[in-house]
Tab-separated table of C-alpha atoms in Angstrom:
chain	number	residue	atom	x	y	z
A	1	UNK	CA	-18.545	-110.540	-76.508
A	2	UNK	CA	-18.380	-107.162	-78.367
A	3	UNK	CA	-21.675	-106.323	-77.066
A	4	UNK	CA	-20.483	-107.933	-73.343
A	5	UNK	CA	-17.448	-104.920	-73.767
A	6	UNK	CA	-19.785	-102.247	-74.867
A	7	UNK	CA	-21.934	-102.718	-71.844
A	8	UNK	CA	-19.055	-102.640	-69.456
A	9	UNK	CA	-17.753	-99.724	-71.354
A	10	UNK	CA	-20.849	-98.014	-71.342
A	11	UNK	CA	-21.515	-98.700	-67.309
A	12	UNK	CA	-18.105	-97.418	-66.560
A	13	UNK	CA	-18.821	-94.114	-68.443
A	14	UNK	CA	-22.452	-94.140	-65.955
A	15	UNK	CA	-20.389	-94.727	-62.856
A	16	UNK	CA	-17.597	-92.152	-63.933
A	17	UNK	CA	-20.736	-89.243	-64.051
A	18	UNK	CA	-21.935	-89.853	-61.300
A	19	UNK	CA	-18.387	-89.613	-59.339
A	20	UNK	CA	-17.877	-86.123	-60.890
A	21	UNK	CA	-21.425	-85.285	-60.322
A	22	UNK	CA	-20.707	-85.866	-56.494
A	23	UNK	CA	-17.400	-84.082	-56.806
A	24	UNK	CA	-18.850	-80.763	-58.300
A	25	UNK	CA	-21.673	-81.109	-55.614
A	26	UNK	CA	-18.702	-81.138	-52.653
A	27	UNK	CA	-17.001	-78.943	-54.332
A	28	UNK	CA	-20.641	-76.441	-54.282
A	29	UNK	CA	-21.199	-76.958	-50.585
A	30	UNK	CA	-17.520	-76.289	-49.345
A	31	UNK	CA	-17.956	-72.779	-51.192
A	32	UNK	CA	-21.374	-72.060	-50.017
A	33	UNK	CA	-19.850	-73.082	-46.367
A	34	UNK	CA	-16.788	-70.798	-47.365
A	35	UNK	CA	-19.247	-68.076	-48.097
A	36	UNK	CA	-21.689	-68.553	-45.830
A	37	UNK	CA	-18.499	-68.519	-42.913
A	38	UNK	CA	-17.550	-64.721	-44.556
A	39	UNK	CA	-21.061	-63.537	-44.230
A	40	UNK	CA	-21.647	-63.901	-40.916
A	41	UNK	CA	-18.260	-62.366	-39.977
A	42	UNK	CA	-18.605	-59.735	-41.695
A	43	UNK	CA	-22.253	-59.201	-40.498
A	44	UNK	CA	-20.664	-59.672	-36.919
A	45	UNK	CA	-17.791	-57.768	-37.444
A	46	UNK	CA	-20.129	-54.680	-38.663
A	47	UNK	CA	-22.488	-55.275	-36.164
A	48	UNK	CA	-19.515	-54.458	-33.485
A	49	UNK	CA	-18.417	-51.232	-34.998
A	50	UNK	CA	-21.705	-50.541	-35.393
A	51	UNK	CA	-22.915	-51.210	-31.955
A	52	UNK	CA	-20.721	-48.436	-30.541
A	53	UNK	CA	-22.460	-45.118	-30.951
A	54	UNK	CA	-20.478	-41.834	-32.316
A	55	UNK	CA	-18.858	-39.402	-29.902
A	56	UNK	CA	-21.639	-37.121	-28.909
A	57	UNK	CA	-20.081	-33.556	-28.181
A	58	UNK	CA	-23.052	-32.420	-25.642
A	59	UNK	CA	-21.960	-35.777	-23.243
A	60	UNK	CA	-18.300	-34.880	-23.930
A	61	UNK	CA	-18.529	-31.758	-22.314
A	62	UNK	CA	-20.062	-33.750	-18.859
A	63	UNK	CA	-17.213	-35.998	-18.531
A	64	UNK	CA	-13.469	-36.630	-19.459
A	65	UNK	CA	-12.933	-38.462	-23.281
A	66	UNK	CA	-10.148	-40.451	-23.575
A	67	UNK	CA	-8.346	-39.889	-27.478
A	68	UNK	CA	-10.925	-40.987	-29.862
A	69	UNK	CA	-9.485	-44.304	-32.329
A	70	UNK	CA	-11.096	-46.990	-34.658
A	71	UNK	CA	-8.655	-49.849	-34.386
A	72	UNK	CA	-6.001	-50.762	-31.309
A	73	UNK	CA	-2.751	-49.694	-33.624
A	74	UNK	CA	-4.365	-45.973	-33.032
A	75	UNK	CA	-3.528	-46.477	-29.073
A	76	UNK	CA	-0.582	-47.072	-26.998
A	77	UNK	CA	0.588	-50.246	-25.625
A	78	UNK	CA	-1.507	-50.111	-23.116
A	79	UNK	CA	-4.691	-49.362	-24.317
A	80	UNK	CA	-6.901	-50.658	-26.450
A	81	UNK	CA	-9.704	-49.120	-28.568
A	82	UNK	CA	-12.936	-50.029	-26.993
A	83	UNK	CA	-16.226	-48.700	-26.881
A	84	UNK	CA	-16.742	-46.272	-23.772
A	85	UNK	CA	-20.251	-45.451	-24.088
A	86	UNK	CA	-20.893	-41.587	-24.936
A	87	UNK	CA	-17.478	-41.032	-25.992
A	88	UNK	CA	-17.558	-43.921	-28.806
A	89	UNK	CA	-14.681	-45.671	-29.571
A	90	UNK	CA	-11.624	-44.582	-27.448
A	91	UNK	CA	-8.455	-45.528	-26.057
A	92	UNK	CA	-9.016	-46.841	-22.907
A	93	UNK	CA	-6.413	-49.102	-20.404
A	94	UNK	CA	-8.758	-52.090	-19.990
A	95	UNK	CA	-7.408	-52.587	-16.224
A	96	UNK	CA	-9.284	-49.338	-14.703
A	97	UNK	CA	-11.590	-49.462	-11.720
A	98	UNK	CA	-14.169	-47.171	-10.815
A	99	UNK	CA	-14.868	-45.881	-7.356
A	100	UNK	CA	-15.758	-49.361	-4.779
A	101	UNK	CA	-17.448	-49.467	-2.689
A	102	UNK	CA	-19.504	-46.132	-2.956
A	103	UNK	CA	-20.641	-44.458	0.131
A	104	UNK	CA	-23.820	-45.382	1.707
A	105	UNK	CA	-26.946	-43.583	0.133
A	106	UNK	CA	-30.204	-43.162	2.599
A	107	UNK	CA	-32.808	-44.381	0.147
A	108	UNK	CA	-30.659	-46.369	-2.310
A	109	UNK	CA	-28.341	-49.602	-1.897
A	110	UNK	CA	-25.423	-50.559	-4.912
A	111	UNK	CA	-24.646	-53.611	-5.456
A	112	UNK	CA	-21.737	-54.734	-7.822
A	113	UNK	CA	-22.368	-57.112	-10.855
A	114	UNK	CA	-19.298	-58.157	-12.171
A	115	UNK	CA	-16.469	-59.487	-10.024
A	116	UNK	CA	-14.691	-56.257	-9.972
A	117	UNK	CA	-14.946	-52.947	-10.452
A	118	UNK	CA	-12.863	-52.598	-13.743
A	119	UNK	CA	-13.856	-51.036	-16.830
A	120	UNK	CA	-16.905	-51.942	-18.382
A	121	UNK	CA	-18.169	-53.453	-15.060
A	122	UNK	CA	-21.868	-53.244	-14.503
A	123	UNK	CA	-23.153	-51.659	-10.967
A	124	UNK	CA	-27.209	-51.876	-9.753
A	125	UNK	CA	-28.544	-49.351	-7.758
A	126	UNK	CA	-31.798	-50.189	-6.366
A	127	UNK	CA	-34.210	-47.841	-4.115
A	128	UNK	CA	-35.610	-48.598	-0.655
A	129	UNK	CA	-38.744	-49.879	-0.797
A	130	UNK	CA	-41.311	-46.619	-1.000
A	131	UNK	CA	-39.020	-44.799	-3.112
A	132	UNK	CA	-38.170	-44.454	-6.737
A	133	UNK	CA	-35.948	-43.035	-9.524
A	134	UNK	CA	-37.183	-39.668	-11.535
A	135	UNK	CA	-37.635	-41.953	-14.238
A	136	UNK	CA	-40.333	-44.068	-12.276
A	137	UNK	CA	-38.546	-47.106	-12.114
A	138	UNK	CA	-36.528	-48.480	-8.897
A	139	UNK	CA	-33.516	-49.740	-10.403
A	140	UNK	CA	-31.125	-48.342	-12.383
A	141	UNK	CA	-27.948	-50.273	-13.702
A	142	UNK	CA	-24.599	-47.812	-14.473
A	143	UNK	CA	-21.273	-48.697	-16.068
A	144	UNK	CA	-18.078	-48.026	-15.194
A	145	UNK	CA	-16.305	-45.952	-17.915
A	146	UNK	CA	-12.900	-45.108	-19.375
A	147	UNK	CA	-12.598	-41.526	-17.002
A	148	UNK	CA	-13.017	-44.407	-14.057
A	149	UNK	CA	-16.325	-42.871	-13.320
A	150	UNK	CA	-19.358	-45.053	-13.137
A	151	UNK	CA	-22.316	-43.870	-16.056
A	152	UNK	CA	-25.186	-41.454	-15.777
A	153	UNK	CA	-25.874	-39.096	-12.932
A	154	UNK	CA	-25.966	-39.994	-9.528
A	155	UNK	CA	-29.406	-41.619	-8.888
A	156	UNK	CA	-31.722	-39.720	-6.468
A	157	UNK	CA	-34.331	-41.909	-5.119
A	158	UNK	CA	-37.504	-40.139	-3.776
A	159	UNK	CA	-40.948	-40.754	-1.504
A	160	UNK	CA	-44.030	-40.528	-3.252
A	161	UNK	CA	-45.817	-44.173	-2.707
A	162	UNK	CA	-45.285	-47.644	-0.923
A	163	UNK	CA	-44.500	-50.450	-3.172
A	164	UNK	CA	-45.712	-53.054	-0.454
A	165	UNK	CA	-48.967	-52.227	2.063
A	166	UNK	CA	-47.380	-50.513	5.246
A	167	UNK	CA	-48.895	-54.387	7.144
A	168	UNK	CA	-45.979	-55.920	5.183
A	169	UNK	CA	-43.399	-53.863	6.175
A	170	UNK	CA	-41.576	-55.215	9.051
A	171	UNK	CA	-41.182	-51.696	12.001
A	172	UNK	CA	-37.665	-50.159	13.115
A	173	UNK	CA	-37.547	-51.315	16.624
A	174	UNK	CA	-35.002	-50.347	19.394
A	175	UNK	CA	-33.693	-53.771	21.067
A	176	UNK	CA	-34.683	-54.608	24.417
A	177	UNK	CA	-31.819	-56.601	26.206
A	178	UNK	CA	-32.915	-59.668	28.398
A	179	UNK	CA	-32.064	-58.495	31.479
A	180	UNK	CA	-34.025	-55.559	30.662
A	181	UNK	CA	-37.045	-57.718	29.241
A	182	UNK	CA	-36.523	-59.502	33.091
A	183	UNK	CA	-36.571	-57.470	35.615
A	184	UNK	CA	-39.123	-54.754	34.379
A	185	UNK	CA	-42.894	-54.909	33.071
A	186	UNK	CA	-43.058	-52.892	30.214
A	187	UNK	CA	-46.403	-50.731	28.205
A	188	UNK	CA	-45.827	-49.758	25.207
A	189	UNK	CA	-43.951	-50.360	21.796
A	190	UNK	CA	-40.680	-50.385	21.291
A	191	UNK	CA	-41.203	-49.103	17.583
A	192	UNK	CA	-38.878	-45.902	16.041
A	193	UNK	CA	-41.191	-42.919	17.300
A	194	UNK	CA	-42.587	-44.346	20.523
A	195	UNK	CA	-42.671	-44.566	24.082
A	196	UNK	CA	-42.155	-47.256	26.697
A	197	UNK	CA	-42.668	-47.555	30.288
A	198	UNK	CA	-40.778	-49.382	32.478
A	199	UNK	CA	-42.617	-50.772	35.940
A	200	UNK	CA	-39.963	-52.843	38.327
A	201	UNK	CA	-40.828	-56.316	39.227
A	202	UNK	CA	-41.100	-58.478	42.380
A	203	UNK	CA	-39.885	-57.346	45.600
A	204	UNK	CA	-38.451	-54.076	43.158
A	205	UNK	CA	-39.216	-50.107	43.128
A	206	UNK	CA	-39.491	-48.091	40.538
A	207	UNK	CA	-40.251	-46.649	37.385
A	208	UNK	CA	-39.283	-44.755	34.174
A	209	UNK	CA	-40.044	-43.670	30.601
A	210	UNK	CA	-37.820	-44.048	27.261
A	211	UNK	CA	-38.365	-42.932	23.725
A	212	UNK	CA	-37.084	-44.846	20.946
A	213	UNK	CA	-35.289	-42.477	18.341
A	214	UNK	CA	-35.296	-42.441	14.654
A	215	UNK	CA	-31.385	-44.854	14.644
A	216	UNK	CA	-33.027	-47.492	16.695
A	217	UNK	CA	-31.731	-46.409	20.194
A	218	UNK	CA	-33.070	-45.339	23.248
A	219	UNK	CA	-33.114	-41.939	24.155
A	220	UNK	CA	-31.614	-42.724	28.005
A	221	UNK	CA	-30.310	-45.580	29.580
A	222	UNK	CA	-32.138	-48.325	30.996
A	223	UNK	CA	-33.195	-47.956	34.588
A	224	UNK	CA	-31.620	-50.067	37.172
A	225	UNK	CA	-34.237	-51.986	39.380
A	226	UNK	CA	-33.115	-52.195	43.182
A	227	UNK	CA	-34.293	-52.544	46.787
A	228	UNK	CA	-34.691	-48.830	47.860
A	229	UNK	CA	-34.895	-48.219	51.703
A	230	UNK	CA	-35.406	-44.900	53.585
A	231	UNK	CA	-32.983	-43.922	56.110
A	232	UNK	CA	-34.515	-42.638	59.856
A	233	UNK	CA	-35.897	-39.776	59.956
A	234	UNK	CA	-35.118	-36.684	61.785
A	235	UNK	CA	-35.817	-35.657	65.074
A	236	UNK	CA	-37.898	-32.486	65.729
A	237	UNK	CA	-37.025	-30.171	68.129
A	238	UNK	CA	-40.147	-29.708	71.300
A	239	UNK	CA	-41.505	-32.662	69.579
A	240	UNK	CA	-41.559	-36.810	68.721
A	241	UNK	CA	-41.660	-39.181	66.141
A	242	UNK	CA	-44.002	-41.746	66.185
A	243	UNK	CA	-42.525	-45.038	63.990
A	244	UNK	CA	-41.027	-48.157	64.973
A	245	UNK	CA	-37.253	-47.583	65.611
A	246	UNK	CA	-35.581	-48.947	62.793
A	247	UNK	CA	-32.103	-48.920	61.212
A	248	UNK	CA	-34.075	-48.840	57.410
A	249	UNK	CA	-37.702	-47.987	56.186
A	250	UNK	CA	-39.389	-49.980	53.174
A	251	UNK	CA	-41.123	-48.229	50.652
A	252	UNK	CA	-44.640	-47.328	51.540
A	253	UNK	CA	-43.655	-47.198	55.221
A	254	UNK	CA	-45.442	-43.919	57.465
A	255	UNK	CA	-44.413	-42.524	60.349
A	256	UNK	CA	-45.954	-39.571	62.755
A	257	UNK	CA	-44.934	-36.468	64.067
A	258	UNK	CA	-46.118	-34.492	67.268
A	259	UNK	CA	-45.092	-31.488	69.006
A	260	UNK	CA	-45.186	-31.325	72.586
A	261	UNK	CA	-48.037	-29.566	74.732
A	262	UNK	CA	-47.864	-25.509	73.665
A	263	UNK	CA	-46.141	-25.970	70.583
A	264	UNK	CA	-48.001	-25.835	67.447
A	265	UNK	CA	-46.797	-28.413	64.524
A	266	UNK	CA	-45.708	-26.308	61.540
A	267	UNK	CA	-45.485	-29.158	58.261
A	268	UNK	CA	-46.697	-32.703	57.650
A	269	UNK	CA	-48.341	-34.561	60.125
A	270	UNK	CA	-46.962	-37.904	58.397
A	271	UNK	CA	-44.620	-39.049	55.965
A	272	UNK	CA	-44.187	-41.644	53.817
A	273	UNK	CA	-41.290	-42.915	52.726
A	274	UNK	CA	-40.984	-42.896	48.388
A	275	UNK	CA	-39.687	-45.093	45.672
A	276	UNK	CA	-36.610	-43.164	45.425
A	277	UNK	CA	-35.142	-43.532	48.602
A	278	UNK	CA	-36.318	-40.359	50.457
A	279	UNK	CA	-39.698	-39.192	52.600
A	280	UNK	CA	-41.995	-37.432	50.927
A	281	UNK	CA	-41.519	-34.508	52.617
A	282	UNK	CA	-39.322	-32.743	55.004
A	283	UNK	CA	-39.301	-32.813	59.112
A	284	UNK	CA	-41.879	-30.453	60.520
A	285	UNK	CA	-41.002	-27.818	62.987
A	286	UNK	CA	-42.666	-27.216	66.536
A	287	UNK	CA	-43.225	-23.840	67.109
A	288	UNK	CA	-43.588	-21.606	70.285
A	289	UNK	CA	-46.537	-19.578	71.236
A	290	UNK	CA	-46.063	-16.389	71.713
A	291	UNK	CA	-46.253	-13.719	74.740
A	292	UNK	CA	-49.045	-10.793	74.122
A	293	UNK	CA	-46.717	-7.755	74.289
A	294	UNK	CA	-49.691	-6.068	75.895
A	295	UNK	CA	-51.032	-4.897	79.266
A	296	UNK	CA	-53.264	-2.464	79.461
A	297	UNK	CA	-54.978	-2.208	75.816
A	298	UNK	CA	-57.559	-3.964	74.109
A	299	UNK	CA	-56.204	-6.110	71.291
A	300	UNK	CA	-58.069	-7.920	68.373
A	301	UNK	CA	-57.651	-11.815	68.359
A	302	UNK	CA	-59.793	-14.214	65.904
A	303	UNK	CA	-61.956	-10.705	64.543
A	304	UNK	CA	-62.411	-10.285	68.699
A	305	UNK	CA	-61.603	-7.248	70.989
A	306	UNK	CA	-60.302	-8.834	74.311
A	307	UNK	CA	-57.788	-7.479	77.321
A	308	UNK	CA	-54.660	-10.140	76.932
A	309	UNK	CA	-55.715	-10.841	80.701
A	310	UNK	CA	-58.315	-12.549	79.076
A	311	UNK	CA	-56.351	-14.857	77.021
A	312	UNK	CA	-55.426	-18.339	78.305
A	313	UNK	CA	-51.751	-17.585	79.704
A	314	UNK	CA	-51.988	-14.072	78.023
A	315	UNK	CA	-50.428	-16.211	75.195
A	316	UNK	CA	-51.374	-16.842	71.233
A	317	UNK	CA	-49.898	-20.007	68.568
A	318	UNK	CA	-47.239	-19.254	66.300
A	319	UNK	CA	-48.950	-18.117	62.897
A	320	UNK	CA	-51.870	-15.885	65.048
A	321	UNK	CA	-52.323	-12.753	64.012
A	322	UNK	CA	-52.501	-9.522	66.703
A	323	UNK	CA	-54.646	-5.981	65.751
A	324	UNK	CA	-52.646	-3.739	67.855
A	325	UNK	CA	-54.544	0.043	68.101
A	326	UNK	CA	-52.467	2.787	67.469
A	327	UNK	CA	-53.639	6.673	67.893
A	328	UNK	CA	-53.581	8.804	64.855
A	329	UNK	CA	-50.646	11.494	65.573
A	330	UNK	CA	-52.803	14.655	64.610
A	331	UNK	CA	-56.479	13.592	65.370
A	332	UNK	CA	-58.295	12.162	68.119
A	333	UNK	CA	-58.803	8.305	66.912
A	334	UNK	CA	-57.405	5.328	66.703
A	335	UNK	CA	-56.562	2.447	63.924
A	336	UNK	CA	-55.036	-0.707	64.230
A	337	UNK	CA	-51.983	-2.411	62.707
A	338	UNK	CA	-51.356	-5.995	62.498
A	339	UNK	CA	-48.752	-8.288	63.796
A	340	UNK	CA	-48.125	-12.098	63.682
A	341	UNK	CA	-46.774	-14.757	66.014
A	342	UNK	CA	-43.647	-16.466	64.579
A	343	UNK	CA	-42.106	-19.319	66.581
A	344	UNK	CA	-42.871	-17.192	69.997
A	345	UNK	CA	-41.747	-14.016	68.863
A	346	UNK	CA	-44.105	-11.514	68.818
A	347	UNK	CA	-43.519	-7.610	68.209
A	348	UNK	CA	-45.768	-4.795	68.763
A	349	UNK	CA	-46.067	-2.821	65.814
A	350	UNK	CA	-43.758	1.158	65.780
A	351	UNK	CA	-47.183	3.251	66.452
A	352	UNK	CA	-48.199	1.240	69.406
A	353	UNK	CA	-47.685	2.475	73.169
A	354	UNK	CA	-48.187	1.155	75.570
A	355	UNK	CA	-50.776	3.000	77.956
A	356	UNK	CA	-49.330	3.875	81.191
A	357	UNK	CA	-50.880	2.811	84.655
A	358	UNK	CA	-52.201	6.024	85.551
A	359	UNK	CA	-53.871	6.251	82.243
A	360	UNK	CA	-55.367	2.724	82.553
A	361	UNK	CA	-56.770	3.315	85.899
A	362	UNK	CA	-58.115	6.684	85.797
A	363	UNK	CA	-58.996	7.575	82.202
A	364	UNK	CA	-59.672	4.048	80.821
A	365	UNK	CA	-62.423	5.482	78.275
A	366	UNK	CA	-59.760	7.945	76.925
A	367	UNK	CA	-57.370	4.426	76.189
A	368	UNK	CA	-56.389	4.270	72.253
A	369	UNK	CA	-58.327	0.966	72.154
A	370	UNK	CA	-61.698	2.776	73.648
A	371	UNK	CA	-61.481	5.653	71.486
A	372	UNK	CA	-63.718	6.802	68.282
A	373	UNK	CA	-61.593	4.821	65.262
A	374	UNK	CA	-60.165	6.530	62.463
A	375	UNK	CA	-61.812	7.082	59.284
A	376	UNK	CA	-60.339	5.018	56.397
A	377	UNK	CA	-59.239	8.150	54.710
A	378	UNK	CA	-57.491	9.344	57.346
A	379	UNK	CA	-55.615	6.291	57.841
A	380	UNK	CA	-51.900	6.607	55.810
């Protein structure tokens, strides 16, 4: 029985150990935890004031600081101490927004990160496609600071290469409306730079050319197709028109002039009527012959010396030419001076006279247009 109670006693001693063994061990791992807890705050807590670079002096002069701090008691009520970039750690009101939306950029677009444009928000600027930052890159990501200013300079985004092969890069084209795209044919493109032609269709007339600018429009407005008709034409004085009597001409349709007998026809034969409404060219005019103001002197006609007696009704056609011969006032011999028929008008030159009958019947070889001509040098 004794040795019955010593082994009880002695197991009760065994189980006792143990129980403070596992106490001390509890007691280890809630101060490693305990430690371990303190560690990483304070490796998180230096990593956050250490994270924030000092206030660089250069950058400072670029941009407004707000009142440097190192803890939120060294603001006001309002502001906190937070990092603001260049400027370190520095009282800033938490609630600023920067400049949203910015203005449009030719070779850039921004595009807004966070939900709004508040301090600390985070803005992308990307390039167009062919262009790229001075740094290379074509992206560029900016922060909006305490001064309400977003970080960095401005990005510039410049030419120098494609990113993509010009065949993947969809044109600039001007539009074409469908009314447009239905009543004309068109030849061309319709890309930025180019030029179009417009022909009318069906029973229409017509035609024009566009250019399509640099903004994607047109440089003029679209042409209007329509039925186009020529109104009668004219009627010519001594003379007729040859057509079908109509109230309206088509397009394409010809008609005839001609003069009657001793008029000459000064213009078109025929006309035809154009696309724009109007005959390709105007009326004609009949004109008169005209009356040889000469009787009893030889005149020149065609390069030929005749008496006007000789000429058919003493008579040339408007647009005929006359050599008229005129005696030299201080020598014995004559030159000729030139006149021409206009719509039967016909004047005899200021140095022609007209030879009297006496003269023309008994000293016809002593006539001005029988005499010896005039040298050319003697001729004014």
């Amino acid at each position: 029985m004794c040795c019955s109670n010593f082994r009880e006693s002695d197991e009760h001693e065994r189980i006792l150990g143990v129980e403070a063994n596992k106490g001390a061990i509890a007691v280890m791992v809630v101060i490693v935890c305990v430690c371990v807890c303190v560690c990483v705050c304070v490796c998180v807590c230096g990593m956050t004031k250490g994270s924030c670079p000092e206030r660089l002096l250069g950058e400072e002069r670029k941009r407004t600081c707000s009142r440097p701090c190192k803890a939120d008691k060294d603001c006001g009520n309002k502001r906190q101490c937070l990092c603001d970039g260049h400027c370190g750690l520095s009282c800033v009101a938490p609630g600023r927004t920067c400049p949203w939306p910015l203005p449009p950029s030719e070779n850039s677009a921004a595009r807004l990160l966070s939900p709004k444009p508040i301090f600390s928000a985070l803005l992308e600027v990307r390039c167009e496609p062919g262009f790229t930052l001075p740094s290379g890159l074509d992206v560029t990501i900016r922060r909006c600071q305490g001064d309400r200013q977003w970080s960095g300079d401005e990005p510039i985004c410049t030419g120098g290469f494609q990113l993509f092969p010009a065949s993947l890069l969809v044109p600039s084209c001007c539009p074409l409306p469908d009314e447009v795209i239905n009543t004309f044919s068109i030849q061309g493109d319709a890309t930025v730079g180019t030029s179009i032609r417009y022909s009318c269709l069906a029973d229409t007339v017509g035609s024009s050319e566009n250019y399509c600018q640099e903004n994607q429009t047109w440089q003029y407005p679209h042409p209007i197709c329509k039925k186009v008709y020529c109104q009668p034409p004219k009627e010519v004085e001594q003379g007729y028109v040859v057509a079908v009597q109509k109230t309206e001409y088509e397009v394409g349709f010809e008609i005839h002039y001609l003069c009657k007998k001793n008029f000459l026809l000064d213009g078109p034969q025929t006309v035809t009527c154009l696309s724009n409404g109007s005959w390709s060219a105007p009326p004609p005019y009949c004109r008169a012959r005209c009356l040889i103001p000469a009787e009893r002197s030889r005149v020149v006609i065609g390069g030929v010396k005749r008496w006007p007696f000789d000429v058919t009704d003493g008579m040339v056609p408007h647009g005929e030419n006359v050599m008229f011969y005129c005696k030299h006032p201080h020598k014995q011999c004559g030159f000729t001076a030139a006149q021409a028929c206009f719509d039967g008008k016909l004047q005899p030159p200021a140095c022609y006279l007209e030879p009297t009958w006496f003269q023309y019947k008994l000293f016809p070889h002593r006539l001005v247009s029988e005499i010896e001509a005039c040298e050319s040098g003697d001729v004014e």
